[in-house]
Structure formats: structure tokens, C-alpha cells
Amino acid sequence: MTPDQAAPAVPLTAPVAAAPGERVKPDMRLLGLLALGHLVIDTNQGSLPAILPFLRTALDLSYAATGTIVLMANVTSSLTQPLFGYLADRTARRWLLPLSVLLSSIGIALTGLAPSYGMVLVLVLISGFGVAAFHPEGYRTATRVAGDRKATGLSVFSTGGNIGISIGPPLITALIVGFGLPGSLGLLVPGVLVAGLLMVALPWLSAPPAPRVQGTAVSAPRTMVGAMMLLILVVTLRSWTQLGLTTFVPFYYLDVLGGDPRMIGTLLFVFLGAGALGTLVAGPIADRIGMRRYVVSVFLLATPIAIAFLLARGLLIFILLGALGFVLVSTFTVSVVLGQAYMPRNPGMASGLIVGFAIGAGGLGVTVLGWVADHVGLQSALWISALMPLAGFVAALFLPEPRRA
């Protein structure tokens, strides 16, 4: 599976008819709808960890069996995304947008009714494929309707997903606490509604871009393979940091700081909610100063904030954790846009490599951090996470500027 050099490019400048010098604005209605679909998809994805304790009790599962559920979800939802991206670049499949929202919702909603462990794995597989199919096609479509301001447009799309990740756990917990495990069926409601909206909007989402006015055609640059590989490394390091913090900060708050267990949800919401806000703010800034410069600057800023968080106490830890989430997660959308700039003929595959493969590979680093926490100490694992953005900064310094036609 290699990039298709003969595919038509999605250039950094907008592929629509416009007078010379006129900037093409994002289609905010279509971007908003795509962001809503992204919200539902990532709400489903973010709900799984919160369901696991209830499933473990109901089905009498071991920790190893519970971990296999997570592994199944990660493999299907993350590591297969480059394949869906490759297919999206060969032929536009906008119908995948409503179908994937529906599949992910059905899979996760029926999990609470699963009569056996095997059926749980099947349903997680279905939901995971829905998640994997949505992201490359969603990012490719969002890029097309974003006009000239790619980072701004994709920040709107990505913010929907980040909000979904943050509200998924409290939403599914409230449903299950209120109605028992069958309460997971409540996730069908937004899934069916948003899938219906996306189906209605398919003619507009599938419409080909208008031709450029004469004299404004773009000859697309070729794929920058080395730059893309380096960017995958940078995103992997960022993902390792983010997942390490979300996994071990709750234990640090309880076991080291002696915090109130009832504040764990608030702690994670502060981190992830600030990250969603950072994603929205990052787009216009990156469009103004440049995507590469933004990524480099943010990685340099993340490590001092992370170190300050580990040294802080009291209310200050919430403030610093929010600042760290705002800064660190804000690179998410910009990395996708930069990846598409490195692979202008294969934006779907670029999105799959960044959103799926690189983030999924970064998640494997949490296993290493878990070993460190068990054998060296929890704080050692957190200090590694805090210093990881420094490695990302060094790697990001070698990222080249995208080629222009």
C-alpha cells in the first residue's frame, strides 16, 4: 500500500473558482455537520473504557480478557485507518460517512446487551471499523470544504472529535448508572440522528469542486516520503505523552497527592476539554504563522508546563493540567493538515497515517510506561511523559516546509 502519485492533488490553495487574490472561505455549514459526525464517532470511541468495569463484573472477565477488548478496539479503530485512507484516495466514498457513524453507534450501543465475551468482541470489532472508516473520509471531505484556510477548517472538524472523547465517559456512565447495562442503547439515538443528517447532506458533501478560473490551475507537488515518516514519529511522541498522562495522572492524583476520588472525572475533563478548546484556537494561528512553525513552538512549550504540573499542588494542578492539554492536544489538527501537505495526492491516506497509525503506535508506548510504573515507580513514568515533548521538539526541528506547486 503505497501513495498513489497519479492521484489528483488536494492542494493547500483552494480547488474552487475564485478571482485572483480572492480567498475562499470554509463552508461552515458542511464543516459543522462533519464535526457533529466526528463528535458522535469519538463519543462512541471514548465510551468504551467507561463500559469495561461494568462488563467485567457482568461477564466475570479477567483483567487479561478486559485488556483484549481494548486491544481489539485499538487495532480495528486505529491501525486500519491508513487502509481506509488509501481506499478513500482512490475513489471518493462519501457514503461511508453516514454508514460509519451508524456502525460505530450500533456496535457500542449493543455492547451492554452482549450475552457473552465473544459477542462483546464482535460488537467492538463492528464499532471499531466504523471509527476507522469515518476518519480518513471525514478529514478528506473536511479538507475539500475548508477553502483556503485548511488548518482553520480542520480545527472545526477535529474539535467535534475532541469534545466527543471528553464527554463519552461521563455520558455512558450516566446511562448505565441510570438504566443498567442496557442503558448503552442510549448511544443509538445520536448515532441514528446524525447518520440521517449526513445521508441527507450527501449530495452537497459529494459535489465535485468547481473548476478553477483560467490561469489558476495548480500542478501538485509529489509526496514527501521522508518528511511524512518524520511527522509520524513526531505525532507518535505526542500521542505517547497524551495517553501516558490520561492513563497515569488519575493514579498520581490519588496515590501521590491524596486527592478525592470524586474529582478524577473532573481532572480528566479539564485536560481533555482544554485540549478541545486548544484544537479550535490552533487552526487560525497555524494558518497565520505556518503549520511547521506552530508544531515546533508548541512542543517546546509543552515540557515546561508538564514539569510545572508535576511540581504543583492544590488548585494549581488543575490549572496547569488544563494549560498542558490546551497546548499539547492543539497540535492534533495541525499535524493532519501538515501530513496532507506532505502527501497532497493522498490526503485520505495521510489522515489515516496521522490519526490512526501514528496515534495507535503512540498508544503502545503506554505499555512501556506501565512497566516503568510497576518496576521503577509511578512518578518515573510521569516524568518520562513530561519530558517526551522535548524529544518531539527535537524531531520537529527537522520537519521541512511543504513543497509548493
PDB file of C-alpha atoms in Angstrom, residues 64-274:
ATOM      1  CA  ALA A  64      -6.411 -10.043  30.577  1.00  0.00           C
ATOM      2  CA  ALA A  65      -9.782 -10.535  28.862  1.00  0.00           C
ATOM      3  CA  THR A  66     -10.677  -6.915  29.524  1.00  0.00           C
ATOM      4  CA  GLY A  67      -7.365  -5.839  28.033  1.00  0.00           C
ATOM      5  CA  THR A  68      -8.086  -7.895  24.921  1.00  0.00           C
ATOM      6  CA  ILE A  69     -11.257  -5.864  24.383  1.00  0.00           C
ATOM      7  CA  VAL A  70      -9.181  -2.693  24.396  1.00  0.00           C
ATOM      8  CA  LEU A  71      -6.630  -4.271  22.045  1.00  0.00           C
ATOM      9  CA  MET A  72      -9.390  -5.277  19.623  1.00  0.00           C
ATOM     10  CA  ALA A  73     -10.784  -1.743  19.666  1.00  0.00           C
ATOM     11  CA  ASN A  74      -7.371  -0.141  19.072  1.00  0.00           C
ATOM     12  CA  VAL A  75      -6.370  -2.469  16.247  1.00  0.00           C
ATOM     13  CA  THR A  76      -9.632  -2.011  14.345  1.00  0.00           C
ATOM     14  CA  SER A  77     -10.184   1.697  15.019  1.00  0.00           C
ATOM     15  CA  SER A  78      -6.612   2.990  14.726  1.00  0.00           C
ATOM     16  CA  LEU A  79      -4.200   0.740  12.891  1.00  0.00           C
ATOM     17  CA  THR A  80      -6.560   0.042   9.959  1.00  0.00           C
ATOM     18  CA  GLN A  81      -7.165   3.720   9.211  1.00  0.00           C
ATOM     19  CA  PRO A  82      -4.330   4.020   6.652  1.00  0.00           C
ATOM     20  CA  LEU A  83      -6.056   1.293   4.608  1.00  0.00           C
ATOM     21  CA  PHE A  84      -9.347   3.189   4.629  1.00  0.00           C
ATOM     22  CA  GLY A  85      -7.413   6.345   3.735  1.00  0.00           C
ATOM     23  CA  TYR A  86      -5.774   4.601   0.797  1.00  0.00           C
ATOM     24  CA  LEU A  87      -9.194   3.487  -0.468  1.00  0.00           C
ATOM     25  CA  ALA A  88     -10.632   6.978   0.063  1.00  0.00           C
ATOM     26  CA  ASP A  89      -7.918   8.473  -2.148  1.00  0.00           C
ATOM     27  CA  ARG A  90      -8.586   6.034  -4.989  1.00  0.00           C
ATOM     28  CA  THR A  91     -12.337   6.745  -5.126  1.00  0.00           C
ATOM     29  CA  ALA A  92     -14.383   9.158  -3.021  1.00  0.00           C
ATOM     30  CA  ARG A  93     -16.730   7.195  -0.797  1.00  0.00           C
ATOM     31  CA  ARG A  94     -18.786   9.869   0.932  1.00  0.00           C
ATOM     32  CA  TRP A  95     -21.464   7.284   1.744  1.00  0.00           C
ATOM     33  CA  LEU A  96     -19.017   5.905   4.303  1.00  0.00           C
ATOM     34  CA  LEU A  97     -19.672   8.970   6.475  1.00  0.00           C
ATOM     35  CA  PRO A  98     -23.276   8.132   7.481  1.00  0.00           C
ATOM     36  CA  LEU A  99     -22.633   4.380   7.381  1.00  0.00           C
ATOM     37  CA  SER A 100     -19.617   4.571   9.677  1.00  0.00           C
ATOM     38  CA  VAL A 101     -21.477   6.742  12.209  1.00  0.00           C
ATOM     39  CA  LEU A 102     -24.306   4.219  12.246  1.00  0.00           C
ATOM     40  CA  LEU A 103     -21.984   1.192  12.551  1.00  0.00           C
ATOM     41  CA  SER A 104     -19.944   2.666  15.390  1.00  0.00           C
ATOM     42  CA  SER A 105     -23.130   3.569  17.272  1.00  0.00           C
ATOM     43  CA  ILE A 106     -24.755   0.148  16.789  1.00  0.00           C
ATOM     44  CA  GLY A 107     -21.606  -1.667  17.900  1.00  0.00           C
ATOM     45  CA  ILE A 108     -21.068   0.277  21.108  1.00  0.00           C
ATOM     46  CA  ALA A 109     -24.789   0.587  21.947  1.00  0.00           C
ATOM     47  CA  LEU A 110     -25.391  -3.174  21.782  1.00  0.00           C
ATOM     48  CA  THR A 111     -22.305  -3.949  23.870  1.00  0.00           C
ATOM     49  CA  GLY A 112     -24.314  -3.516  27.082  1.00  0.00           C
ATOM     50  CA  LEU A 113     -26.703  -6.261  25.910  1.00  0.00           C
ATOM     51  CA  ALA A 114     -23.990  -8.730  24.849  1.00  0.00           C
ATOM     52  CA  PRO A 115     -24.706 -12.169  26.368  1.00  0.00           C
ATOM     53  CA  SER A 116     -21.106 -13.393  26.110  1.00  0.00           C
ATOM     54  CA  TYR A 117     -17.489 -12.288  25.904  1.00  0.00           C
ATOM     55  CA  GLY A 118     -17.262 -13.414  22.276  1.00  0.00           C
ATOM     56  CA  MET A 119     -20.212 -11.226  21.331  1.00  0.00           C
ATOM     57  CA  VAL A 120     -18.575  -8.247  23.070  1.00  0.00           C
ATOM     58  CA  LEU A 121     -15.509  -8.726  20.855  1.00  0.00           C
ATOM     59  CA  VAL A 122     -17.669  -8.902  17.722  1.00  0.00           C
ATOM     60  CA  LEU A 123     -19.539  -5.713  18.632  1.00  0.00           C
ATOM     61  CA  VAL A 124     -16.305  -3.878  19.479  1.00  0.00           C
ATOM     62  CA  LEU A 125     -14.950  -5.015  16.105  1.00  0.00           C
ATOM     63  CA  ILE A 126     -18.009  -3.558  14.329  1.00  0.00           C
ATOM     64  CA  SER A 127     -17.763  -0.277  16.226  1.00  0.00           C
ATOM     65  CA  GLY A 128     -14.009  -0.082  15.618  1.00  0.00           C
ATOM     66  CA  PHE A 129     -14.383  -0.479  11.864  1.00  0.00           C
ATOM     67  CA  GLY A 130     -16.978   2.303  11.910  1.00  0.00           C
ATOM     68  CA  VAL A 131     -14.491   4.572  13.683  1.00  0.00           C
ATOM     69  CA  ALA A 132     -11.680   3.608  11.296  1.00  0.00           C
ATOM     70  CA  ALA A 133     -13.790   4.201   8.177  1.00  0.00           C
ATOM     71  CA  PHE A 134     -15.025   7.631   9.258  1.00  0.00           C
ATOM     72  CA  HIS A 135     -11.790   9.460   9.986  1.00  0.00           C
ATOM     73  CA  PRO A 136      -9.910   9.335   6.640  1.00  0.00           C
ATOM     74  CA  GLU A 137     -13.043  10.088   4.595  1.00  0.00           C
ATOM     75  CA  GLY A 138     -14.096  12.736   7.116  1.00  0.00           C
ATOM     76  CA  TYR A 139     -10.746  14.533   7.064  1.00  0.00           C
ATOM     77  CA  ARG A 140     -10.553  14.305   3.281  1.00  0.00           C
ATOM     78  CA  THR A 141     -14.042  15.776   2.910  1.00  0.00           C
ATOM     79  CA  ALA A 142     -13.380  18.458   5.523  1.00  0.00           C
ATOM     80  CA  THR A 143     -10.218  19.455   3.649  1.00  0.00           C
ATOM     81  CA  ARG A 144     -12.220  19.852   0.451  1.00  0.00           C
ATOM     82  CA  VAL A 145     -14.836  22.176   2.009  1.00  0.00           C
ATOM     83  CA  ALA A 146     -12.326  24.140   4.119  1.00  0.00           C
ATOM     84  CA  GLY A 147     -11.416  26.627   1.379  1.00  0.00           C
ATOM     85  CA  ASP A 148      -8.037  28.319   1.672  1.00  0.00           C
ATOM     86  CA  ARG A 149      -7.860  28.109   5.449  1.00  0.00           C
ATOM     87  CA  LYS A 150      -7.180  24.401   5.819  1.00  0.00           C
ATOM     88  CA  ALA A 151      -5.989  24.457   9.431  1.00  0.00           C
ATOM     89  CA  THR A 152      -8.941  26.611  10.495  1.00  0.00           C
ATOM     90  CA  GLY A 153     -11.450  24.366   8.733  1.00  0.00           C
ATOM     91  CA  LEU A 154      -9.974  21.133  10.053  1.00  0.00           C
ATOM     92  CA  SER A 155      -9.777  22.587  13.567  1.00  0.00           C
ATOM     93  CA  VAL A 156     -13.578  22.879  13.499  1.00  0.00           C
ATOM     94  CA  PHE A 157     -13.849  19.257  12.351  1.00  0.00           C
ATOM     95  CA  SER A 158     -11.331  17.989  14.912  1.00  0.00           C
ATOM     96  CA  THR A 159     -12.906  19.901  17.786  1.00  0.00           C
ATOM     97  CA  GLY A 160     -16.049  17.825  17.356  1.00  0.00           C
ATOM     98  CA  GLY A 161     -13.989  14.676  17.888  1.00  0.00           C
ATOM     99  CA  ASN A 162     -12.145  16.042  20.899  1.00  0.00           C
ATOM    100  CA  ILE A 163     -15.413  17.064  22.533  1.00  0.00           C
ATOM    101  CA  GLY A 164     -16.765  13.572  21.865  1.00  0.00           C
ATOM    102  CA  ILE A 165     -13.751  11.914  23.504  1.00  0.00           C
ATOM    103  CA  SER A 166     -14.207  14.084  26.600  1.00  0.00           C
ATOM    104  CA  ILE A 167     -17.982  13.592  27.002  1.00  0.00           C
ATOM    105  CA  GLY A 168     -18.079   9.885  26.111  1.00  0.00           C
ATOM    106  CA  PRO A 169     -17.101   8.502  29.555  1.00  0.00           C
ATOM    107  CA  PRO A 170     -19.492  10.638  31.673  1.00  0.00           C
ATOM    108  CA  LEU A 171     -22.329  10.102  29.185  1.00  0.00           C
ATOM    109  CA  ILE A 172     -22.137   6.309  29.090  1.00  0.00           C
ATOM    110  CA  THR A 173     -21.570   6.171  32.862  1.00  0.00           C
ATOM    111  CA  ALA A 174     -24.723   8.204  33.448  1.00  0.00           C
ATOM    112  CA  LEU A 175     -26.716   5.945  31.106  1.00  0.00           C
ATOM    113  CA  ILE A 176     -25.522   2.736  32.747  1.00  0.00           C
ATOM    114  CA  VAL A 177     -25.887   4.017  36.311  1.00  0.00           C
ATOM    115  CA  GLY A 178     -29.417   5.192  35.488  1.00  0.00           C
ATOM    116  CA  PHE A 179     -30.661   2.234  33.431  1.00  0.00           C
ATOM    117  CA  GLY A 180     -28.165  -0.586  33.968  1.00  0.00           C
ATOM    118  CA  LEU A 181     -26.055  -2.057  31.168  1.00  0.00           C
ATOM    119  CA  PRO A 182     -28.999  -1.833  28.697  1.00  0.00           C
ATOM    120  CA  GLY A 183     -28.643   1.941  29.089  1.00  0.00           C
ATOM    121  CA  SER A 184     -25.858   1.732  26.493  1.00  0.00           C
ATOM    122  CA  LEU A 185     -28.682   1.649  23.940  1.00  0.00           C
ATOM    123  CA  GLY A 186     -28.999   5.397  24.547  1.00  0.00           C
ATOM    124  CA  LEU A 187     -25.990   5.899  22.266  1.00  0.00           C
ATOM    125  CA  LEU A 188     -28.121   4.755  19.347  1.00  0.00           C
ATOM    126  CA  VAL A 189     -30.170   7.956  19.478  1.00  0.00           C
ATOM    127  CA  PRO A 190     -27.455  10.459  18.450  1.00  0.00           C
ATOM    128  CA  GLY A 191     -25.949   7.890  16.083  1.00  0.00           C
ATOM    129  CA  VAL A 192     -29.144   7.364  14.101  1.00  0.00           C
ATOM    130  CA  LEU A 193     -29.994  11.076  14.031  1.00  0.00           C
ATOM    131  CA  VAL A 194     -26.569  12.242  12.838  1.00  0.00           C
ATOM    132  CA  ALA A 195     -26.255   9.387  10.326  1.00  0.00           C
ATOM    133  CA  GLY A 196     -29.593  10.548   8.899  1.00  0.00           C
ATOM    134  CA  LEU A 197     -28.383  14.140   8.645  1.00  0.00           C
ATOM    135  CA  LEU A 198     -25.207  13.064   6.877  1.00  0.00           C
ATOM    136  CA  MET A 199     -27.258  10.962   4.460  1.00  0.00           C
ATOM    137  CA  VAL A 200     -29.437  13.947   3.601  1.00  0.00           C
ATOM    138  CA  ALA A 201     -26.329  16.112   3.066  1.00  0.00           C
ATOM    139  CA  LEU A 202     -24.551  13.582   0.806  1.00  0.00           C
ATOM    140  CA  PRO A 203     -25.335  15.484  -2.437  1.00  0.00           C
ATOM    141  CA  TRP A 204     -23.517  18.558  -1.093  1.00  0.00           C
ATOM    142  CA  LEU A 205     -20.699  16.564   0.512  1.00  0.00           C
ATOM    143  CA  SER A 206     -20.201  14.578  -2.700  1.00  0.00           C
ATOM    144  CA  ALA A 207     -20.369  17.508  -5.111  1.00  0.00           C
ATOM    145  CA  PRO A 208     -17.096  17.862  -7.052  1.00  0.00           C
ATOM    146  CA  PRO A 209     -15.180  21.090  -6.510  1.00  0.00           C
ATOM    147  CA  ALA A 210     -15.889  23.815  -9.031  1.00  0.00           C
ATOM    148  CA  PRO A 211     -13.194  24.289 -11.682  1.00  0.00           C
ATOM    149  CA  ARG A 212     -10.584  26.955 -11.234  1.00  0.00           C
ATOM    150  CA  VAL A 213     -10.727  30.064 -13.307  1.00  0.00           C
ATOM    151  CA  GLN A 214      -8.367  30.080 -16.254  1.00  0.00           C
ATOM    152  CA  GLY A 215      -4.787  30.632 -15.277  1.00  0.00           C
ATOM    153  CA  THR A 216      -5.145  29.411 -11.671  1.00  0.00           C
ATOM    154  CA  ALA A 217      -4.512  25.701 -12.148  1.00  0.00           C
ATOM    155  CA  VAL A 218      -2.203  24.035  -9.673  1.00  0.00           C
ATOM    156  CA  SER A 219       0.426  21.483 -10.574  1.00  0.00           C
ATOM    157  CA  ALA A 220       0.657  19.356  -7.467  1.00  0.00           C
ATOM    158  CA  PRO A 221       3.972  18.563  -5.796  1.00  0.00           C
ATOM    159  CA  ARG A 222       4.978  14.973  -5.236  1.00  0.00           C
ATOM    160  CA  THR A 223       4.763  13.108  -1.941  1.00  0.00           C
ATOM    161  CA  MET A 224       7.481  13.956   0.587  1.00  0.00           C
ATOM    162  CA  VAL A 225       8.028  10.441   1.962  1.00  0.00           C
ATOM    163  CA  GLY A 226      10.868  11.274   4.356  1.00  0.00           C
ATOM    164  CA  ALA A 227       9.025  14.269   5.794  1.00  0.00           C
ATOM    165  CA  MET A 228       5.905  12.157   6.323  1.00  0.00           C
ATOM    166  CA  MET A 229       7.852   9.471   8.162  1.00  0.00           C
ATOM    167  CA  LEU A 230       9.371  12.113  10.433  1.00  0.00           C
ATOM    168  CA  LEU A 231       5.950  13.645  11.086  1.00  0.00           C
ATOM    169  CA  ILE A 232       4.596  10.208  12.064  1.00  0.00           C
ATOM    170  CA  LEU A 233       7.416   9.989  14.624  1.00  0.00           C
ATOM    171  CA  VAL A 234       6.537  13.441  15.986  1.00  0.00           C
ATOM    172  CA  VAL A 235       2.845  12.547  16.316  1.00  0.00           C
ATOM    173  CA  THR A 236       3.728   9.213  17.928  1.00  0.00           C
ATOM    174  CA  LEU A 237       5.746  11.035  20.595  1.00  0.00           C
ATOM    175  CA  ARG A 238       2.867  13.469  21.179  1.00  0.00           C
ATOM    176  CA  SER A 239       0.413  10.592  21.462  1.00  0.00           C
ATOM    177  CA  TRP A 240       2.696   8.784  23.886  1.00  0.00           C
ATOM    178  CA  THR A 241       2.728  11.885  26.084  1.00  0.00           C
ATOM    179  CA  GLN A 242      -1.029  12.466  25.950  1.00  0.00           C
ATOM    180  CA  LEU A 243      -2.033   8.848  26.573  1.00  0.00           C
ATOM    181  CA  GLY A 244       0.579   8.492  29.293  1.00  0.00           C
ATOM    182  CA  LEU A 245      -0.881  11.480  31.115  1.00  0.00           C
ATOM    183  CA  THR A 246      -4.517  10.427  30.753  1.00  0.00           C
ATOM    184  CA  THR A 247      -3.639   6.908  31.950  1.00  0.00           C
ATOM    185  CA  PHE A 248      -1.417   7.682  34.937  1.00  0.00           C
ATOM    186  CA  VAL A 249      -2.415  11.175  36.150  1.00  0.00           C
ATOM    187  CA  PRO A 250      -5.511   9.767  37.929  1.00  0.00           C
ATOM    188  CA  PHE A 251      -3.311   7.327  39.867  1.00  0.00           C
ATOM    189  CA  TYR A 252      -0.858  10.135  40.616  1.00  0.00           C
ATOM    190  CA  TYR A 253      -3.677  12.342  41.889  1.00  0.00           C
ATOM    191  CA  LEU A 254      -4.998   9.600  44.192  1.00  0.00           C
ATOM    192  CA  ASP A 255      -1.859   7.776  45.350  1.00  0.00           C
ATOM    193  CA  VAL A 256       0.724  10.558  45.446  1.00  0.00           C
ATOM    194  CA  LEU A 257      -1.310  13.707  46.047  1.00  0.00           C
ATOM    195  CA  GLY A 258      -4.007  12.029  48.161  1.00  0.00           C
ATOM    196  CA  GLY A 259      -6.793  13.593  46.097  1.00  0.00           C
ATOM    197  CA  ASP A 260     -10.544  12.993  46.259  1.00  0.00           C
ATOM    198  CA  PRO A 261     -11.598  10.060  44.013  1.00  0.00           C
ATOM    199  CA  ARG A 262     -14.725  12.004  43.044  1.00  0.00           C
ATOM    200  CA  MET A 263     -12.517  14.581  41.305  1.00  0.00           C
ATOM    201  CA  ILE A 264     -10.941  12.123  38.851  1.00  0.00           C
ATOM    202  CA  GLY A 265     -13.591  12.746  36.220  1.00  0.00           C
ATOM    203  CA  THR A 266     -13.178  16.491  36.629  1.00  0.00           C
ATOM    204  CA  LEU A 267      -9.408  16.174  36.353  1.00  0.00           C
ATOM    205  CA  LEU A 268      -9.595  14.319  33.028  1.00  0.00           C
ATOM    206  CA  PHE A 269     -12.324  16.611  31.725  1.00  0.00           C
ATOM    207  CA  VAL A 270     -10.111  19.637  32.432  1.00  0.00           C
ATOM    208  CA  PHE A 271      -7.275  18.101  30.427  1.00  0.00           C
ATOM    209  CA  LEU A 272      -9.362  16.863  27.502  1.00  0.00           C
ATOM    210  CA  GLY A 273     -11.791  19.803  27.488  1.00  0.00           C
ATOM    211  CA  ALA A 274      -8.930  22.296  27.370  1.00  0.00           C
TER     212      ALA A 274
END
